[in-house]
Amino acid sequence: PTTLPGWSTGASSHSAEEKAAAAASSGSGSRDPLAELQMLFLPCAVGTFAIIASCVSGIYAVGAVRYADKEFEHPYKPWLDSHNDKEGRHYRGFKASQNCVEWAVYTLPLLWIFGLYAPSLPMVGNFMPWTGGALSLVYAFYNNAYVPAYMASAKDRLLPFTRRTLAFKAIAAGAGAGVLFSVAKGITDLVV
């Protein structure tokens, strides 16, 4: 399979002459392995930053509502009626921001597994790092929209929640497929 410049999927169909020409054009005669890893995992790094930023954004959204209430007392005790506004925005926002953090715990490792193993998939592997990056940006976008939507009403949360969940499922499926293909390839390499 053909790879994008600076990307490697582990298997190469380039001839020795092509490799020598690429090494000579790079100026040093060999590629910097750290730079290659950085390029390979750049989509995961961007996605990680976006997902974490969306969680922090949700925390700030809750804080804006909470601190607009001049009678609010620290620490926040969501089980007390006196710590929640009449519309329930404090409590729904608190639940939503906690939900964002909880989902991030599952999503971030899967994103990095996706980035590491999905490139091994035949025919589509070269596109998988940036596919994972794009999926993580979709996830972060809807994660960011989830908290304000849930603070508005419980019903309004459904669209961002559903779309974030679809992005999560796609990341999980890509990670799982990459791992399964890598395991199958490892087994066949042992047998052959």
PDB file of N, CA and C in Angstrom, residues 44-136:
ATOM      1  N   CYS A  44      -4.357  12.000  17.087  1.00  0.00           N
ATOM      2  CA  CYS A  44      -4.764  11.612  18.443  1.00  0.00           C
ATOM      3  C   CYS A  44      -4.490  12.736  19.435  1.00  0.00           C
ATOM      4  N   ALA A  45      -3.368  13.408  19.272  1.00  0.00           N
ATOM      5  CA  ALA A  45      -3.033  14.514  20.175  1.00  0.00           C
ATOM      6  C   ALA A  45      -4.030  15.655  20.016  1.00  0.00           C
ATOM      7  N   VAL A  46      -4.364  15.992  18.759  1.00  0.00           N
ATOM      8  CA  VAL A  46      -5.349  17.055  18.515  1.00  0.00           C
ATOM      9  C   VAL A  46      -6.700  16.646  19.091  1.00  0.00           C
ATOM     10  N   GLY A  47      -7.100  15.400  18.853  1.00  0.00           N
ATOM     11  CA  GLY A  47      -8.373  14.908  19.385  1.00  0.00           C
ATOM     12  C   GLY A  47      -8.412  14.905  20.902  1.00  0.00           C
ATOM     13  N   THR A  48      -7.315  14.502  21.524  1.00  0.00           N
ATOM     14  CA  THR A  48      -7.242  14.498  22.987  1.00  0.00           C
ATOM     15  C   THR A  48      -7.414  15.908  23.529  1.00  0.00           C
ATOM     16  N   PHE A  49      -6.705  16.845  22.934  1.00  0.00           N
ATOM     17  CA  PHE A  49      -6.824  18.240  23.366  1.00  0.00           C
ATOM     18  C   PHE A  49      -8.262  18.728  23.207  1.00  0.00           C
ATOM     19  N   ALA A  50      -8.896  18.422  22.075  1.00  0.00           N
ATOM     20  CA  ALA A  50     -10.266  18.877  21.831  1.00  0.00           C
ATOM     21  C   ALA A  50     -11.249  18.266  22.820  1.00  0.00           C
ATOM     22  N   ILE A  51     -11.093  16.981  23.112  1.00  0.00           N
ATOM     23  CA  ILE A  51     -12.009  16.322  24.049  1.00  0.00           C
ATOM     24  C   ILE A  51     -11.850  16.896  25.455  1.00  0.00           C
ATOM     25  N   ILE A  52     -10.618  17.077  25.892  1.00  0.00           N
ATOM     26  CA  ILE A  52     -10.394  17.655  27.221  1.00  0.00           C
ATOM     27  C   ILE A  52     -10.913  19.092  27.269  1.00  0.00           C
ATOM     28  N   ALA A  53     -10.675  19.863  26.215  1.00  0.00           N
ATOM     29  CA  ALA A  53     -11.175  21.242  26.173  1.00  0.00           C
ATOM     30  C   ALA A  53     -12.699  21.275  26.235  1.00  0.00           C
ATOM     31  N   SER A  54     -13.357  20.297  25.599  1.00  0.00           N
ATOM     32  CA  SER A  54     -14.824  20.266  25.654  1.00  0.00           C
ATOM     33  C   SER A  54     -15.316  19.946  27.060  1.00  0.00           C
ATOM     34  N   CYS A  55     -14.595  19.111  27.790  1.00  0.00           N
ATOM     35  CA  CYS A  55     -14.961  18.827  29.191  1.00  0.00           C
ATOM     36  C   CYS A  55     -14.785  20.072  30.053  1.00  0.00           C
ATOM     37  N   VAL A  56     -13.681  20.777  29.874  1.00  0.00           N
ATOM     38  CA  VAL A  56     -13.419  22.002  30.636  1.00  0.00           C
ATOM     39  C   VAL A  56     -14.464  23.067  30.293  1.00  0.00           C
ATOM     40  N   SER A  57     -14.838  23.143  29.027  1.00  0.00           N
ATOM     41  CA  SER A  57     -15.863  24.098  28.609  1.00  0.00           C
ATOM     42  C   SER A  57     -17.180  23.830  29.332  1.00  0.00           C
ATOM     43  N   GLY A  58     -17.523  22.567  29.499  1.00  0.00           N
ATOM     44  CA  GLY A  58     -18.736  22.209  30.236  1.00  0.00           C
ATOM     45  C   GLY A  58     -18.670  22.632  31.691  1.00  0.00           C
ATOM     46  N   ILE A  59     -17.506  22.482  32.293  1.00  0.00           N
ATOM     47  CA  ILE A  59     -17.328  22.906  33.686  1.00  0.00           C
ATOM     48  C   ILE A  59     -17.517  24.417  33.798  1.00  0.00           C
ATOM     49  N   TYR A  60     -16.950  25.159  32.842  1.00  0.00           N
ATOM     50  CA  TYR A  60     -17.122  26.618  32.845  1.00  0.00           C
ATOM     51  C   TYR A  60     -18.577  27.017  32.617  1.00  0.00           C
ATOM     52  N   ALA A  61     -19.290  26.280  31.760  1.00  0.00           N
ATOM     53  CA  ALA A  61     -20.703  26.588  31.504  1.00  0.00           C
ATOM     54  C   ALA A  61     -21.521  26.437  32.784  1.00  0.00           C
ATOM     55  N   VAL A  62     -21.237  25.393  33.553  1.00  0.00           N
ATOM     56  CA  VAL A  62     -21.934  25.192  34.823  1.00  0.00           C
ATOM     57  C   VAL A  62     -21.560  26.301  35.799  1.00  0.00           C
ATOM     58  N   GLY A  63     -20.281  26.654  35.836  1.00  0.00           N
ATOM     59  CA  GLY A  63     -19.839  27.721  36.728  1.00  0.00           C
ATOM     60  C   GLY A  63     -20.502  29.048  36.426  1.00  0.00           C
ATOM     61  N   ALA A  64     -20.725  29.330  35.147  1.00  0.00           N
ATOM     62  CA  ALA A  64     -21.366  30.594  34.780  1.00  0.00           C
ATOM     63  C   ALA A  64     -22.772  30.679  35.355  1.00  0.00           C
ATOM     64  N   VAL A  65     -23.499  29.581  35.324  1.00  0.00           N
ATOM     65  CA  VAL A  65     -24.852  29.561  35.900  1.00  0.00           C
ATOM     66  C   VAL A  65     -24.776  29.627  37.419  1.00  0.00           C
ATOM     67  N   ARG A  66     -23.876  28.846  37.964  1.00  0.00           N
ATOM     68  CA  ARG A  66     -23.763  28.762  39.418  1.00  0.00           C
ATOM     69  C   ARG A  66     -23.370  30.119  40.020  1.00  0.00           C
ATOM     70  N   TYR A  67     -22.386  30.774  39.445  1.00  0.00           N
ATOM     71  CA  TYR A  67     -21.887  32.018  40.025  1.00  0.00           C
ATOM     72  C   TYR A  67     -22.755  33.222  39.684  1.00  0.00           C
ATOM     73  N   ALA A  68     -23.690  33.056  38.750  1.00  0.00           N
ATOM     74  CA  ALA A  68     -24.665  34.117  38.498  1.00  0.00           C
ATOM     75  C   ALA A  68     -25.650  34.211  39.658  1.00  0.00           C
ATOM     76  N   ASP A  69     -25.782  33.105  40.395  1.00  0.00           N
ATOM     77  CA  ASP A  69     -26.637  33.078  41.578  1.00  0.00           C
ATOM     78  C   ASP A  69     -25.850  33.665  42.745  1.00  0.00           C
ATOM     79  N   LYS A  70     -26.203  34.865  43.159  1.00  0.00           N
ATOM     80  CA  LYS A  70     -25.450  35.588  44.199  1.00  0.00           C
ATOM     81  C   LYS A  70     -25.545  34.923  45.571  1.00  0.00           C
ATOM     82  N   GLU A  71     -26.526  34.053  45.763  1.00  0.00           N
ATOM     83  CA  GLU A  71     -26.693  33.391  47.065  1.00  0.00           C
ATOM     84  C   GLU A  71     -26.030  32.022  47.126  1.00  0.00           C
ATOM     85  N   PHE A  72     -25.313  31.660  46.081  1.00  0.00           N
ATOM     86  CA  PHE A  72     -24.674  30.347  46.035  1.00  0.00           C
ATOM     87  C   PHE A  72     -23.608  30.229  47.123  1.00  0.00           C
ATOM     88  N   GLU A  73     -23.580  29.066  47.795  1.00  0.00           N
ATOM     89  CA  GLU A  73     -22.604  28.812  48.857  1.00  0.00           C
ATOM     90  C   GLU A  73     -21.697  27.644  48.451  1.00  0.00           C
ATOM     91  N   HIS A  74     -20.412  27.806  48.760  1.00  0.00           N
ATOM     92  CA  HIS A  74     -19.457  26.710  48.527  1.00  0.00           C
ATOM     93  C   HIS A  74     -19.428  25.816  49.741  1.00  0.00           C
ATOM     94  N   PRO A  75     -19.103  24.569  49.645  1.00  0.00           N
ATOM     95  CA  PRO A  75     -18.977  23.786  48.423  1.00  0.00           C
ATOM     96  C   PRO A  75     -20.358  23.428  47.870  1.00  0.00           C
ATOM     97  N   TYR A  76     -20.395  23.097  46.595  1.00  0.00           N
ATOM     98  CA  TYR A  76     -21.651  22.741  45.943  1.00  0.00           C
ATOM     99  C   TYR A  76     -22.129  21.397  46.471  1.00  0.00           C
ATOM    100  N   LYS A  77     -23.373  21.373  46.892  1.00  0.00           N
ATOM    101  CA  LYS A  77     -23.999  20.142  47.397  1.00  0.00           C
ATOM    102  C   LYS A  77     -25.253  19.904  46.563  1.00  0.00           C
ATOM    103  N   PRO A  78     -25.130  19.135  45.488  1.00  0.00           N
ATOM    104  CA  PRO A  78     -26.255  18.985  44.563  1.00  0.00           C
ATOM    105  C   PRO A  78     -27.489  18.340  45.183  1.00  0.00           C
ATOM    106  N   TRP A  79     -27.350  17.652  46.290  1.00  0.00           N
ATOM    107  CA  TRP A  79     -28.480  16.996  46.931  1.00  0.00           C
ATOM    108  C   TRP A  79     -29.332  17.968  47.735  1.00  0.00           C
ATOM    109  N   LEU A  80     -28.846  19.200  47.962  1.00  0.00           N
ATOM    110  CA  LEU A  80     -29.610  20.190  48.711  1.00  0.00           C
ATOM    111  C   LEU A  80     -30.391  21.095  47.760  1.00  0.00           C
ATOM    112  N   ASP A  81     -31.672  21.283  48.056  1.00  0.00           N
ATOM    113  CA  ASP A  81     -32.477  22.186  47.234  1.00  0.00           C
ATOM    114  C   ASP A  81     -31.944  23.610  47.280  1.00  0.00           C
ATOM    115  N   SER A  82     -31.370  24.006  48.425  1.00  0.00           N
ATOM    116  CA  SER A  82     -30.858  25.375  48.551  1.00  0.00           C
ATOM    117  C   SER A  82     -29.643  25.631  47.651  1.00  0.00           C
ATOM    118  N   HIS A  83     -29.023  24.580  47.143  1.00  0.00           N
ATOM    119  CA  HIS A  83     -27.860  24.734  46.261  1.00  0.00           C
ATOM    120  C   HIS A  83     -28.232  24.646  44.792  1.00  0.00           C
ATOM    121  N   ASN A  84     -29.514  24.586  44.498  1.00  0.00           N
ATOM    122  CA  ASN A  84     -29.973  24.488  43.118  1.00  0.00           C
ATOM    123  C   ASN A  84     -30.986  25.588  42.837  1.00  0.00           C
ATOM    124  N   ASP A  85     -30.961  26.070  41.610  1.00  0.00           N
ATOM    125  CA  ASP A  85     -31.935  27.077  41.218  1.00  0.00           C
ATOM    126  C   ASP A  85     -33.298  26.415  40.992  1.00  0.00           C
ATOM    127  N   LYS A  86     -34.334  27.221  40.903  1.00  0.00           N
ATOM    128  CA  LYS A  86     -35.696  26.685  40.768  1.00  0.00           C
ATOM    129  C   LYS A  86     -35.883  25.894  39.472  1.00  0.00           C
ATOM    130  N   GLU A  87     -35.194  26.299  38.422  1.00  0.00           N
ATOM    131  CA  GLU A  87     -35.327  25.614  37.136  1.00  0.00           C
ATOM    132  C   GLU A  87     -34.515  24.313  37.079  1.00  0.00           C
ATOM    133  N   GLY A  88     -33.623  24.102  38.011  1.00  0.00           N
ATOM    134  CA  GLY A  88     -32.802  22.891  38.026  1.00  0.00           C
ATOM    135  C   GLY A  88     -31.574  22.962  37.130  1.00  0.00           C
ATOM    136  N   ARG A  89     -31.228  24.141  36.649  1.00  0.00           N
ATOM    137  CA  ARG A  89     -30.083  24.276  35.743  1.00  0.00           C
ATOM    138  C   ARG A  89     -28.769  23.912  36.435  1.00  0.00           C
ATOM    139  N   HIS A  90     -28.609  24.288  37.703  1.00  0.00           N
ATOM    140  CA  HIS A  90     -27.373  23.927  38.425  1.00  0.00           C
ATOM    141  C   HIS A  90     -27.177  22.414  38.407  1.00  0.00           C
ATOM    142  N   TYR A  91     -28.211  21.716  38.854  1.00  0.00           N
ATOM    143  CA  TYR A  91     -28.089  20.271  39.011  1.00  0.00           C
ATOM    144  C   TYR A  91     -27.922  19.567  37.660  1.00  0.00           C
ATOM    145  N   ARG A  92     -28.722  19.936  36.662  1.00  0.00           N
ATOM    146  CA  ARG A  92     -28.586  19.309  35.342  1.00  0.00           C
ATOM    147  C   ARG A  92     -27.206  19.607  34.745  1.00  0.00           C
ATOM    148  N   GLY A  93     -26.729  20.825  34.924  1.00  0.00           N
ATOM    149  CA  GLY A  93     -25.394  21.172  34.424  1.00  0.00           C
ATOM    150  C   GLY A  93     -24.300  20.384  35.130  1.00  0.00           C
ATOM    151  N   PHE A  94     -24.455  20.228  36.453  1.00  0.00           N
ATOM    152  CA  PHE A  94     -23.489  19.442  37.220  1.00  0.00           C
ATOM    153  C   PHE A  94     -23.465  18.002  36.716  1.00  0.00           C
ATOM    154  N   LYS A  95     -24.657  17.402  36.542  1.00  0.00           N
ATOM    155  CA  LYS A  95     -24.730  16.026  36.043  1.00  0.00           C
ATOM    156  C   LYS A  95     -24.117  15.919  34.649  1.00  0.00           C
ATOM    157  N   ALA A  96     -24.402  16.886  33.792  1.00  0.00           N
ATOM    158  CA  ALA A  96     -23.890  16.839  32.419  1.00  0.00           C
ATOM    159  C   ALA A  96     -22.374  16.973  32.387  1.00  0.00           C
ATOM    160  N   SER A  97     -21.825  17.883  33.181  1.00  0.00           N
ATOM    161  CA  SER A  97     -20.359  18.042  33.165  1.00  0.00           C
ATOM    162  C   SER A  97     -19.677  16.805  33.733  1.00  0.00           C
ATOM    163  N   GLN A  98     -20.282  16.181  34.732  1.00  0.00           N
ATOM    164  CA  GLN A  98     -19.726  14.928  35.250  1.00  0.00           C
ATOM    165  C   GLN A  98     -19.807  13.823  34.201  1.00  0.00           C
ATOM    166  N   ASN A  99     -20.908  13.802  33.441  1.00  0.00           N
ATOM    167  CA  ASN A  99     -21.062  12.821  32.384  1.00  0.00           C
ATOM    168  C   ASN A  99     -19.983  12.989  31.320  1.00  0.00           C
ATOM    169  N   CYS A 100     -19.658  14.226  30.989  1.00  0.00           N
ATOM    170  CA  CYS A 100     -18.595  14.489  29.997  1.00  0.00           C
ATOM    171  C   CYS A 100     -17.262  13.930  30.464  1.00  0.00           C
ATOM    172  N   VAL A 101     -16.948  14.136  31.729  1.00  0.00           N
ATOM    173  CA  VAL A 101     -15.686  13.634  32.281  1.00  0.00           C
ATOM    174  C   VAL A 101     -15.692  12.098  32.299  1.00  0.00           C
ATOM    175  N   GLU A 102     -16.822  11.509  32.693  1.00  0.00           N
ATOM    176  CA  GLU A 102     -16.910  10.051  32.737  1.00  0.00           C
ATOM    177  C   GLU A 102     -16.700   9.441  31.347  1.00  0.00           C
ATOM    178  N   TRP A 103     -17.315  10.014  30.328  1.00  0.00           N
ATOM    179  CA  TRP A 103     -17.165   9.488  28.977  1.00  0.00           C
ATOM    180  C   TRP A 103     -15.747   9.704  28.454  1.00  0.00           C
ATOM    181  N   ALA A 104     -15.102  10.770  28.862  1.00  0.00           N
ATOM    182  CA  ALA A 104     -13.731  11.027  28.421  1.00  0.00           C
ATOM    183  C   ALA A 104     -12.792   9.913  28.897  1.00  0.00           C
ATOM    184  N   VAL A 105     -13.075   9.363  30.075  1.00  0.00           N
ATOM    185  CA  VAL A 105     -12.252   8.277  30.618  1.00  0.00           C
ATOM    186  C   VAL A 105     -12.275   7.065  29.690  1.00  0.00           C
ATOM    187  N   TYR A 106     -13.393   6.834  29.030  1.00  0.00           N
ATOM    188  CA  TYR A 106     -13.490   5.712  28.087  1.00  0.00           C
ATOM    189  C   TYR A 106     -12.984   6.096  26.692  1.00  0.00           C
ATOM    190  N   THR A 107     -13.277   7.315  26.287  1.00  0.00           N
ATOM    191  CA  THR A 107     -12.992   7.729  24.915  1.00  0.00           C
ATOM    192  C   THR A 107     -11.506   7.934  24.653  1.00  0.00           C
ATOM    193  N   LEU A 108     -10.811   8.580  25.570  1.00  0.00           N
ATOM    194  CA  LEU A 108      -9.403   8.907  25.310  1.00  0.00           C
ATOM    195  C   LEU A 108      -8.515   7.680  25.095  1.00  0.00           C
ATOM    196  N   PRO A 109      -8.601   6.647  25.945  1.00  0.00           N
ATOM    197  CA  PRO A 109      -7.770   5.461  25.645  1.00  0.00           C
ATOM    198  C   PRO A 109      -8.139   4.807  24.319  1.00  0.00           C
ATOM    199  N   LEU A 110      -9.452   4.760  24.004  1.00  0.00           N
ATOM    200  CA  LEU A 110      -9.865   4.166  22.736  1.00  0.00           C
ATOM    201  C   LEU A 110      -9.354   4.976  21.550  1.00  0.00           C
ATOM    202  N   LEU A 111      -9.310   6.290  21.687  1.00  0.00           N
ATOM    203  CA  LEU A 111      -8.777   7.127  20.614  1.00  0.00           C
ATOM    204  C   LEU A 111      -7.309   6.784  20.354  1.00  0.00           C
ATOM    205  N   TRP A 112      -6.537   6.600  21.412  1.00  0.00           N
ATOM    206  CA  TRP A 112      -5.118   6.269  21.237  1.00  0.00           C
ATOM    207  C   TRP A 112      -4.924   4.838  20.727  1.00  0.00           C
ATOM    208  N   ILE A 113      -5.784   3.919  21.128  1.00  0.00           N
ATOM    209  CA  ILE A 113      -5.742   2.566  20.561  1.00  0.00           C
ATOM    210  C   ILE A 113      -6.090   2.636  19.076  1.00  0.00           C
ATOM    211  N   PHE A 114      -7.094   3.455  18.742  1.00  0.00           N
ATOM    212  CA  PHE A 114      -7.456   3.688  17.347  1.00  0.00           C
ATOM    213  C   PHE A 114      -6.241   4.187  16.569  1.00  0.00           C
ATOM    214  N   GLY A 115      -5.572   5.199  17.108  1.00  0.00           N
ATOM    215  CA  GLY A 115      -4.412   5.780  16.428  1.00  0.00           C
ATOM    216  C   GLY A 115      -3.266   4.801  16.257  1.00  0.00           C
ATOM    217  N   LEU A 116      -3.123   3.878  17.190  1.00  0.00           N
ATOM    218  CA  LEU A 116      -2.021   2.920  17.139  1.00  0.00           C
ATOM    219  C   LEU A 116      -2.320   1.730  16.239  1.00  0.00           C
ATOM    220  N   TYR A 117      -3.558   1.204  16.290  1.00  0.00           N
ATOM    221  CA  TYR A 117      -3.854  -0.042  15.592  1.00  0.00           C
ATOM    222  C   TYR A 117      -4.689   0.101  14.320  1.00  0.00           C
ATOM    223  N   ALA A 118      -5.535   1.106  14.206  1.00  0.00           N
ATOM    224  CA  ALA A 118      -6.373   1.237  13.006  1.00  0.00           C
ATOM    225  C   ALA A 118      -5.558   1.419  11.722  1.00  0.00           C
ATOM    226  N   PRO A 119      -4.359   2.039  11.763  1.00  0.00           N
ATOM    227  CA  PRO A 119      -3.575   2.127  10.526  1.00  0.00           C
ATOM    228  C   PRO A 119      -3.172   0.771   9.943  1.00  0.00           C
ATOM    229  N   SER A 120      -3.263  -0.296  10.723  1.00  0.00           N
ATOM    230  CA  SER A 120      -2.897  -1.621  10.205  1.00  0.00           C
ATOM    231  C   SER A 120      -4.003  -2.233   9.359  1.00  0.00           C
ATOM    232  N   LEU A 121      -5.181  -1.625   9.342  1.00  0.00           N
ATOM    233  CA  LEU A 121      -6.287  -2.181   8.560  1.00  0.00           C
ATOM    234  C   LEU A 121      -5.972  -2.106   7.063  1.00  0.00           C
ATOM    235  N   PRO A 122      -6.223  -3.186   6.338  1.00  0.00           N
ATOM    236  CA  PRO A 122      -5.919  -3.182   4.909  1.00  0.00           C
ATOM    237  C   PRO A 122      -6.813  -2.196   4.149  1.00  0.00           C
ATOM    238  N   MET A 123      -6.277  -1.606   3.135  1.00  0.00           N
ATOM    239  CA  MET A 123      -6.922  -0.696   2.186  1.00  0.00           C
ATOM    240  C   MET A 123      -7.293   0.667   2.785  1.00  0.00           C
ATOM    241  N   VAL A 124      -7.689   0.732   4.023  1.00  0.00           N
ATOM    242  CA  VAL A 124      -8.114   2.017   4.605  1.00  0.00           C
ATOM    243  C   VAL A 124      -7.135   2.531   5.650  1.00  0.00           C
ATOM    244  N   GLY A 125      -6.124   1.741   5.971  1.00  0.00           N
ATOM    245  CA  GLY A 125      -5.207   2.070   7.062  1.00  0.00           C
ATOM    246  C   GLY A 125      -4.546   3.423   6.960  1.00  0.00           C
ATOM    247  N   ASN A 126      -4.188   3.828   5.749  1.00  0.00           N
ATOM    248  CA  ASN A 126      -3.506   5.121   5.590  1.00  0.00           C
ATOM    249  C   ASN A 126      -4.370   6.301   5.998  1.00  0.00           C
ATOM    250  N   PHE A 127      -5.674   6.130   5.909  1.00  0.00           N
ATOM    251  CA  PHE A 127      -6.590   7.224   6.230  1.00  0.00           C
ATOM    252  C   PHE A 127      -7.049   7.197   7.686  1.00  0.00           C
ATOM    253  N   MET A 128      -6.756   6.134   8.388  1.00  0.00           N
ATOM    254  CA  MET A 128      -7.321   5.951   9.721  1.00  0.00           C
ATOM    255  C   MET A 128      -6.823   6.945  10.772  1.00  0.00           C
ATOM    256  N   PRO A 129      -5.559   7.350  10.786  1.00  0.00           N
ATOM    257  CA  PRO A 129      -5.177   8.324  11.810  1.00  0.00           C
ATOM    258  C   PRO A 129      -6.008   9.606  11.732  1.00  0.00           C
ATOM    259  N   TRP A 130      -6.192  10.126  10.525  1.00  0.00           N
ATOM    260  CA  TRP A 130      -6.968  11.365  10.396  1.00  0.00           C
ATOM    261  C   TRP A 130      -8.457  11.111  10.532  1.00  0.00           C
ATOM    262  N   THR A 131      -8.909   9.894  10.229  1.00  0.00           N
ATOM    263  CA  THR A 131     -10.307   9.547  10.483  1.00  0.00           C
ATOM    264  C   THR A 131     -10.569   9.578  11.987  1.00  0.00           C
ATOM    265  N   GLY A 132      -9.659   9.008  12.758  1.00  0.00           N
ATOM    266  CA  GLY A 132      -9.784   9.055  14.218  1.00  0.00           C
ATOM    267  C   GLY A 132      -9.754  10.481  14.741  1.00  0.00           C
ATOM    268  N   GLY A 133      -8.868  11.298  14.154  1.00  0.00           N
ATOM    269  CA  GLY A 133      -8.810  12.711  14.548  1.00  0.00           C
ATOM    270  C   GLY A 133     -10.115  13.427  14.249  1.00  0.00           C
ATOM    271  N   ALA A 134     -10.685  13.175  13.069  1.00  0.00           N
ATOM    272  CA  ALA A 134     -11.959  13.808  12.698  1.00  0.00           C
ATOM    273  C   ALA A 134     -13.085  13.340  13.610  1.00  0.00           C
ATOM    274  N   LEU A 135     -13.130  12.042  13.897  1.00  0.00           N
ATOM    275  CA  LEU A 135     -14.160  11.522  14.805  1.00  0.00           C
ATOM    276  C   LEU A 135     -14.035  12.134  16.196  1.00  0.00           C
ATOM    277  N   SER A 136     -12.809  12.333  16.649  1.00  0.00           N
ATOM    278  CA  SER A 136     -12.631  12.924  17.983  1.00  0.00           C
ATOM    279  C   SER A 136     -13.072  14.384  17.998  1.00  0.00           C
TER     280      SER A 136
END
